[in-house]
Tab-separated table of C-alpha atoms in Angstrom:
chain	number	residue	atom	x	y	z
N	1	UNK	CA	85.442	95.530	133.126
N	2	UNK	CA	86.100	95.451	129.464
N	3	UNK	CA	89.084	96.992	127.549
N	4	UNK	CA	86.405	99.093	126.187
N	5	UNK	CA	85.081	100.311	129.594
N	6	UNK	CA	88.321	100.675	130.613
N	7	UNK	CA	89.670	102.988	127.549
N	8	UNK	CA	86.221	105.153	128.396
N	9	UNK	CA	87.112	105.704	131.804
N	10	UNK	CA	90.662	106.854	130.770
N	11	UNK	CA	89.000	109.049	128.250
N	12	UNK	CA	86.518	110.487	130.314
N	13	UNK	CA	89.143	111.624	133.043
N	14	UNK	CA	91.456	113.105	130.798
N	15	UNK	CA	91.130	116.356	129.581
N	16	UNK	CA	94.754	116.787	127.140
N	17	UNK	CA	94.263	113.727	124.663
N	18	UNK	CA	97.030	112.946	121.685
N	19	UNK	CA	96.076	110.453	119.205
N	20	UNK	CA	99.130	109.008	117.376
N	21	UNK	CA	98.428	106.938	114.230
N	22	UNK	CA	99.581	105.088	110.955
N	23	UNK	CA	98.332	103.008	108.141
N	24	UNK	CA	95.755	100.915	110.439
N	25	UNK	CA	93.670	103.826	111.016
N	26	UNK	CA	93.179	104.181	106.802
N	27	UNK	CA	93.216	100.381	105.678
N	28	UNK	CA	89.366	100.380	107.279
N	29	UNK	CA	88.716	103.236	104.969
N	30	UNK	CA	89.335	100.546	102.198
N	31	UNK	CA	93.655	102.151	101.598
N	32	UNK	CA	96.079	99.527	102.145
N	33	UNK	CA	99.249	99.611	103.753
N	34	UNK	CA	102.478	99.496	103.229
N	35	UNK	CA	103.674	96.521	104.975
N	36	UNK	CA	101.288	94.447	105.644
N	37	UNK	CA	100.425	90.981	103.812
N	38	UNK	CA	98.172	92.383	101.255
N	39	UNK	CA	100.239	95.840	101.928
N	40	UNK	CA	101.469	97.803	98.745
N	41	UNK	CA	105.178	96.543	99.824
N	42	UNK	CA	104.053	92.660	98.891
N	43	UNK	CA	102.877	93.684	95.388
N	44	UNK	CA	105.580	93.215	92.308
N	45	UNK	CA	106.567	95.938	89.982
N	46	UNK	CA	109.942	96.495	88.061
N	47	UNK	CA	111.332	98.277	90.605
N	48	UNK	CA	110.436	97.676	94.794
N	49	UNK	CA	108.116	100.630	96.057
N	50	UNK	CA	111.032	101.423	98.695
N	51	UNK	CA	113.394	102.522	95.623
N	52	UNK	CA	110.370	103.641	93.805
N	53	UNK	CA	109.195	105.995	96.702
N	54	UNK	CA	112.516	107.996	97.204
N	55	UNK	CA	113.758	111.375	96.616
N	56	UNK	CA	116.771	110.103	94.037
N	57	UNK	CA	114.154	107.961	92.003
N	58	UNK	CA	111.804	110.627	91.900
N	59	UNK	CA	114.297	113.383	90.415
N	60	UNK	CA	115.848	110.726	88.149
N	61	UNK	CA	113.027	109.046	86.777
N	62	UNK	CA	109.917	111.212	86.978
N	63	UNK	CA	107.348	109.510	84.646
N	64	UNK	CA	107.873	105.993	86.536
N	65	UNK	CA	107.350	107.457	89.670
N	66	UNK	CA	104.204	109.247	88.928
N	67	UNK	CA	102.633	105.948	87.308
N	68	UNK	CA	104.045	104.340	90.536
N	69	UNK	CA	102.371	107.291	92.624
N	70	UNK	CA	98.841	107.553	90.993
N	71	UNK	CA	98.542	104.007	90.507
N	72	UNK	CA	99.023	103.218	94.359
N	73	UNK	CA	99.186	106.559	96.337
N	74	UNK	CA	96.083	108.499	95.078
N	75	UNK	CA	92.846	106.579	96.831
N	76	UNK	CA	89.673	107.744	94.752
N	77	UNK	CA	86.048	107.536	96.934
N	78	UNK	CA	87.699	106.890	100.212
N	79	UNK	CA	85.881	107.984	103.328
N	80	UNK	CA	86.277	108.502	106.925
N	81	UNK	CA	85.842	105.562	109.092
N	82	UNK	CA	84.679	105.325	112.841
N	83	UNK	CA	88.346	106.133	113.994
N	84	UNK	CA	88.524	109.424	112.231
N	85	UNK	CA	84.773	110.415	113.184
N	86	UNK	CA	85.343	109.260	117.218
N	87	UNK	CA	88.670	111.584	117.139
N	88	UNK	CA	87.233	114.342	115.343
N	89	UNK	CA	84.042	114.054	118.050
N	90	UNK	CA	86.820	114.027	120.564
N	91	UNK	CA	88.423	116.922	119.464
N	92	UNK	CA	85.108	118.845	118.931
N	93	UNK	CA	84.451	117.677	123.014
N	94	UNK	CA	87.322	119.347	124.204
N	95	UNK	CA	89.455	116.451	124.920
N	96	UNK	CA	91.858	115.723	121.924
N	97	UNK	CA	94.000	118.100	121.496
N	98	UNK	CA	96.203	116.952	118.636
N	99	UNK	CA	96.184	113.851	115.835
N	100	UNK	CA	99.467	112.985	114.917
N	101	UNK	CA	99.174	111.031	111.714
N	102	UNK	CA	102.125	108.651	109.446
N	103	UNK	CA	99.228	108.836	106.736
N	104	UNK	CA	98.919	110.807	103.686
N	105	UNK	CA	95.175	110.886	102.651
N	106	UNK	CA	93.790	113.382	104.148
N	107	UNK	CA	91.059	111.352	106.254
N	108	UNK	CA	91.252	113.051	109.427
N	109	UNK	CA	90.446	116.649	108.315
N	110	UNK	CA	88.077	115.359	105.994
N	111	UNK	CA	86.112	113.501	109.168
N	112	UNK	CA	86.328	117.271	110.876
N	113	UNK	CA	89.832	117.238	113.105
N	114	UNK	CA	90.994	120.507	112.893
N	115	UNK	CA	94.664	119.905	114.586
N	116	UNK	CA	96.320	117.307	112.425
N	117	UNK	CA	99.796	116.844	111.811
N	118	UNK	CA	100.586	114.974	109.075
N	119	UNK	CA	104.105	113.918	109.551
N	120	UNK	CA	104.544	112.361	105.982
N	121	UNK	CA	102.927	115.061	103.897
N	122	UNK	CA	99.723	114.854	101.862
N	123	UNK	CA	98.469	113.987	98.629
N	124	UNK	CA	95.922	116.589	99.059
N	125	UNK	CA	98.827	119.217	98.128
N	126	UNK	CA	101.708	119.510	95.292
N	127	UNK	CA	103.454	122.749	94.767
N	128	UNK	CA	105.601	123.741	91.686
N	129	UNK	CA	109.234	123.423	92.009
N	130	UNK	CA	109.932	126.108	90.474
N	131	UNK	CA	108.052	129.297	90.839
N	132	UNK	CA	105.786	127.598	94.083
N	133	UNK	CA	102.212	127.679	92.821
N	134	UNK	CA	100.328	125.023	95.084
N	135	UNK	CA	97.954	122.715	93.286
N	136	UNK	CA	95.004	120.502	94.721
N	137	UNK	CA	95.356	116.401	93.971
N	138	UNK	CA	93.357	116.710	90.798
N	139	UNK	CA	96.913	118.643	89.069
N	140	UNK	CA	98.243	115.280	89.699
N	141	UNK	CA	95.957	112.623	89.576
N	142	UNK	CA	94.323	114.261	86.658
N	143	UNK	CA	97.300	114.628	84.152
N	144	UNK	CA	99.400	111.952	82.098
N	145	UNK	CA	103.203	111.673	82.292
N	146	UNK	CA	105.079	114.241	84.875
N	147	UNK	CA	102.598	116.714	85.993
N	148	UNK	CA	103.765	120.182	84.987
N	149	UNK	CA	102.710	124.002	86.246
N	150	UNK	CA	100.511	125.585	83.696
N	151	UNK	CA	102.036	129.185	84.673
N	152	UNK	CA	105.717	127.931	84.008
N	153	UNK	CA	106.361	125.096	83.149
N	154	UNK	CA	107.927	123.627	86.456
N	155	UNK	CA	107.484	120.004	87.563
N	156	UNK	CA	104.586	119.454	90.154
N	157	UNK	CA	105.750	117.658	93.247
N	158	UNK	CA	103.462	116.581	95.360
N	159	UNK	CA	103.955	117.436	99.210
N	160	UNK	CA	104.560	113.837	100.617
N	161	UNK	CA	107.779	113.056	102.322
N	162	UNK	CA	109.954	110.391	100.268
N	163	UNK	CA	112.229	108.761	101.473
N	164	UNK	CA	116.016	110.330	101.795
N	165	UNK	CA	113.918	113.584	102.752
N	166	UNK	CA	113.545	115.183	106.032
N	167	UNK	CA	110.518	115.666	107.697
N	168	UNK	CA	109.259	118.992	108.206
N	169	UNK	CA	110.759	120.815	111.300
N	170	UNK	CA	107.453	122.512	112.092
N	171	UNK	CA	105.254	119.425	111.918
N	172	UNK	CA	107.586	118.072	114.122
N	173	UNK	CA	107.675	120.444	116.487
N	174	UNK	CA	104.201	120.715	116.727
N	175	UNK	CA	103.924	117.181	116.903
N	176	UNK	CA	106.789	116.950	119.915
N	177	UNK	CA	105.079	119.716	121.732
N	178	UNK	CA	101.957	118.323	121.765
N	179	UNK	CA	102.624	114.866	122.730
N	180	UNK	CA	105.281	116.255	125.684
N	181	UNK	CA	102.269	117.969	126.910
N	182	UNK	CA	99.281	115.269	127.055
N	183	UNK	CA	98.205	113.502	130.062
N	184	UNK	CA	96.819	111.207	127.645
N	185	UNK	CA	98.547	109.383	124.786
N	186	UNK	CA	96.668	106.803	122.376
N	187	UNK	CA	98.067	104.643	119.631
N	188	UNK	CA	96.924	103.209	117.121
N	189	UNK	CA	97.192	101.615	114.065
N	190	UNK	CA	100.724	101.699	113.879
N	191	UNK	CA	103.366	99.006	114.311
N	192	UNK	CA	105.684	101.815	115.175
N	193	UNK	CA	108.554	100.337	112.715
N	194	UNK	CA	108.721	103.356	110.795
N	195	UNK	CA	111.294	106.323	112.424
N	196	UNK	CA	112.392	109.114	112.886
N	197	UNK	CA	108.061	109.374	112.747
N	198	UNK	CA	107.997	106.296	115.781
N	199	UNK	CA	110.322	107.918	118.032
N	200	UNK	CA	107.648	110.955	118.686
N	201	UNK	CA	106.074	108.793	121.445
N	202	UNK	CA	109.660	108.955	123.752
N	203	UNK	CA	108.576	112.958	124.741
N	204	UNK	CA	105.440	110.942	126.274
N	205	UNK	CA	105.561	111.557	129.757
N	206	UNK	CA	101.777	111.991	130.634
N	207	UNK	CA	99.634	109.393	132.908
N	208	UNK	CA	97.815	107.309	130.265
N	209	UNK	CA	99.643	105.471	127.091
N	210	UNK	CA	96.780	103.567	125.096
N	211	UNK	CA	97.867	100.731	122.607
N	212	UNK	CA	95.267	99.913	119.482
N	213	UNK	CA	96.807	97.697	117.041
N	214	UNK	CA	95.850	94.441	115.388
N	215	UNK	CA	99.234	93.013	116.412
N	216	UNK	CA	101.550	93.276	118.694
N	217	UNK	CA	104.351	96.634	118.826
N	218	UNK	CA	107.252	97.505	120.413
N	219	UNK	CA	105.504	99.817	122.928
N	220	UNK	CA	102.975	96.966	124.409
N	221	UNK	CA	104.849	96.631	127.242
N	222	UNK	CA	104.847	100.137	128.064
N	223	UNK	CA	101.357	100.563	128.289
N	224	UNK	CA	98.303	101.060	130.670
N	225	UNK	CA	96.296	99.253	128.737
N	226	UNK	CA	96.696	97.313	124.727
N	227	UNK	CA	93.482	96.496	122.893
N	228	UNK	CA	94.614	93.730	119.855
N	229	UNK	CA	91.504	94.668	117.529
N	230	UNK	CA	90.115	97.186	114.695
N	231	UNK	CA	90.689	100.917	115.593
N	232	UNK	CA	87.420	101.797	114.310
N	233	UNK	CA	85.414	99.354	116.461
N	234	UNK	CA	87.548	100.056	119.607
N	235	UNK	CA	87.243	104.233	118.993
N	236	UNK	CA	83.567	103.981	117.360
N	237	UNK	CA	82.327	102.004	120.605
N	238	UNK	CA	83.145	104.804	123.044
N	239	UNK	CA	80.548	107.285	124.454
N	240	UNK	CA	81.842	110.903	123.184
């Protein structure tokens, strides 16, 4: 029996599904990653995308981290790969009941999953500091300099969680609840290095953990069964 074969059986005997997922799931959508070798952490830029991408370098200099931001964090004609189209099938079938994402494009809703939470934010919305109007991407990616509210003037800030922020209590518990409550719990695309986000999958206590990755994680060990390939061949190969 193949891993393949295997992961369908798991699939088709479960009926409470959580998909938890990172960068891997996007890069075959043509985004790249963080911390990989070609990764947006490799690249070179006067300052190092860790400093660039958190909260006291965005409040105390705005207009590099929004050439910083659109350069590398807004993804123009991206679409939905065979991982986000298999999960949104799965969720359409009844099984998945919840994608937990570390990514910030978008990709799952736009492939039709309906239950997402997006544990890092989006780029998809910005809000005004001041008075709250949201905006789409387009207020961002669209303007020049620091993006500001045409009703008052505020500074647009886009909803993705920097870091030296907290992530949002409700995403979290929505996120907990769901994964304390699956029978089923797959992984992928994720080296699981990045926390608190990585520590979700200890309020697993279901039958089935799944590992997808490329390389090897932390959680191999724990699991049923780990499939070292592509995300989008492993979940676009299964009968949904």
């Amino acid at each position: 029996m193949t891993d393949i074969d295997k992961l369908q059986t798991i699939i088709d005997s479960s009926d409470n599904i959580v998909f938890f997922g990172g960068a891997g799931v996007s890069t075959e959508s043509g985004i790249p990653d963080f911390r990989s070798v070609d990764g947006l952490y490799h690249q070179s830029y006067d300052y190092p995308p860790e400093t660039i991408l958190s909260a006291t370098f965005y409040y105390n200099h705005p207009d590099e981290f929004f050439r910083f931001y659109r350069d590398k964090l807004i993804v123009r004609n991206v679409k939905p790969n065979k991982a986000h189209i298999a999960l949104a099938k799965l969720e359409q079938a009844g099984k998945l009941k919840a994608v937990i994402t570390q990514n910030i494009d978008g990709l799952h809703q736009m492939a039709g999953s309906k239950t997402v939470y997006e544990l890092h934010g989006s780029t998809l919305r910005n809000h005004c500091e001041k008075c709250g109007k949201l905006f789409g991407i387009e207020a961002v990616a669209g303007s020049e300099g620091v993006p500001v509210c045409d009703e008052c003037g505020g500074r647009i800030k886009p909803d993705v969680v920097l870091y030296e922020e907290m992530l949002d209590d409700e995403c979290i518990r929505g996120a907990v609840e769901a994964i304390s409550k699956a029978q089923t719990l797959i992984i992928g695309g994720t080296s699981l290095a990045v926390y608190p986000a990585a520590g979700l999958i200890n309020y697993f206590h279901g039958r089935h953990l799944v590992l997808i990755n490329r390389s090897r994680t932390s959680a191999d060990s724990a699991a049923e069964l780990v499939i070292h390939d592509s995300i989008g061949e492993v979940l676009g190969a299964l009968r949904i």
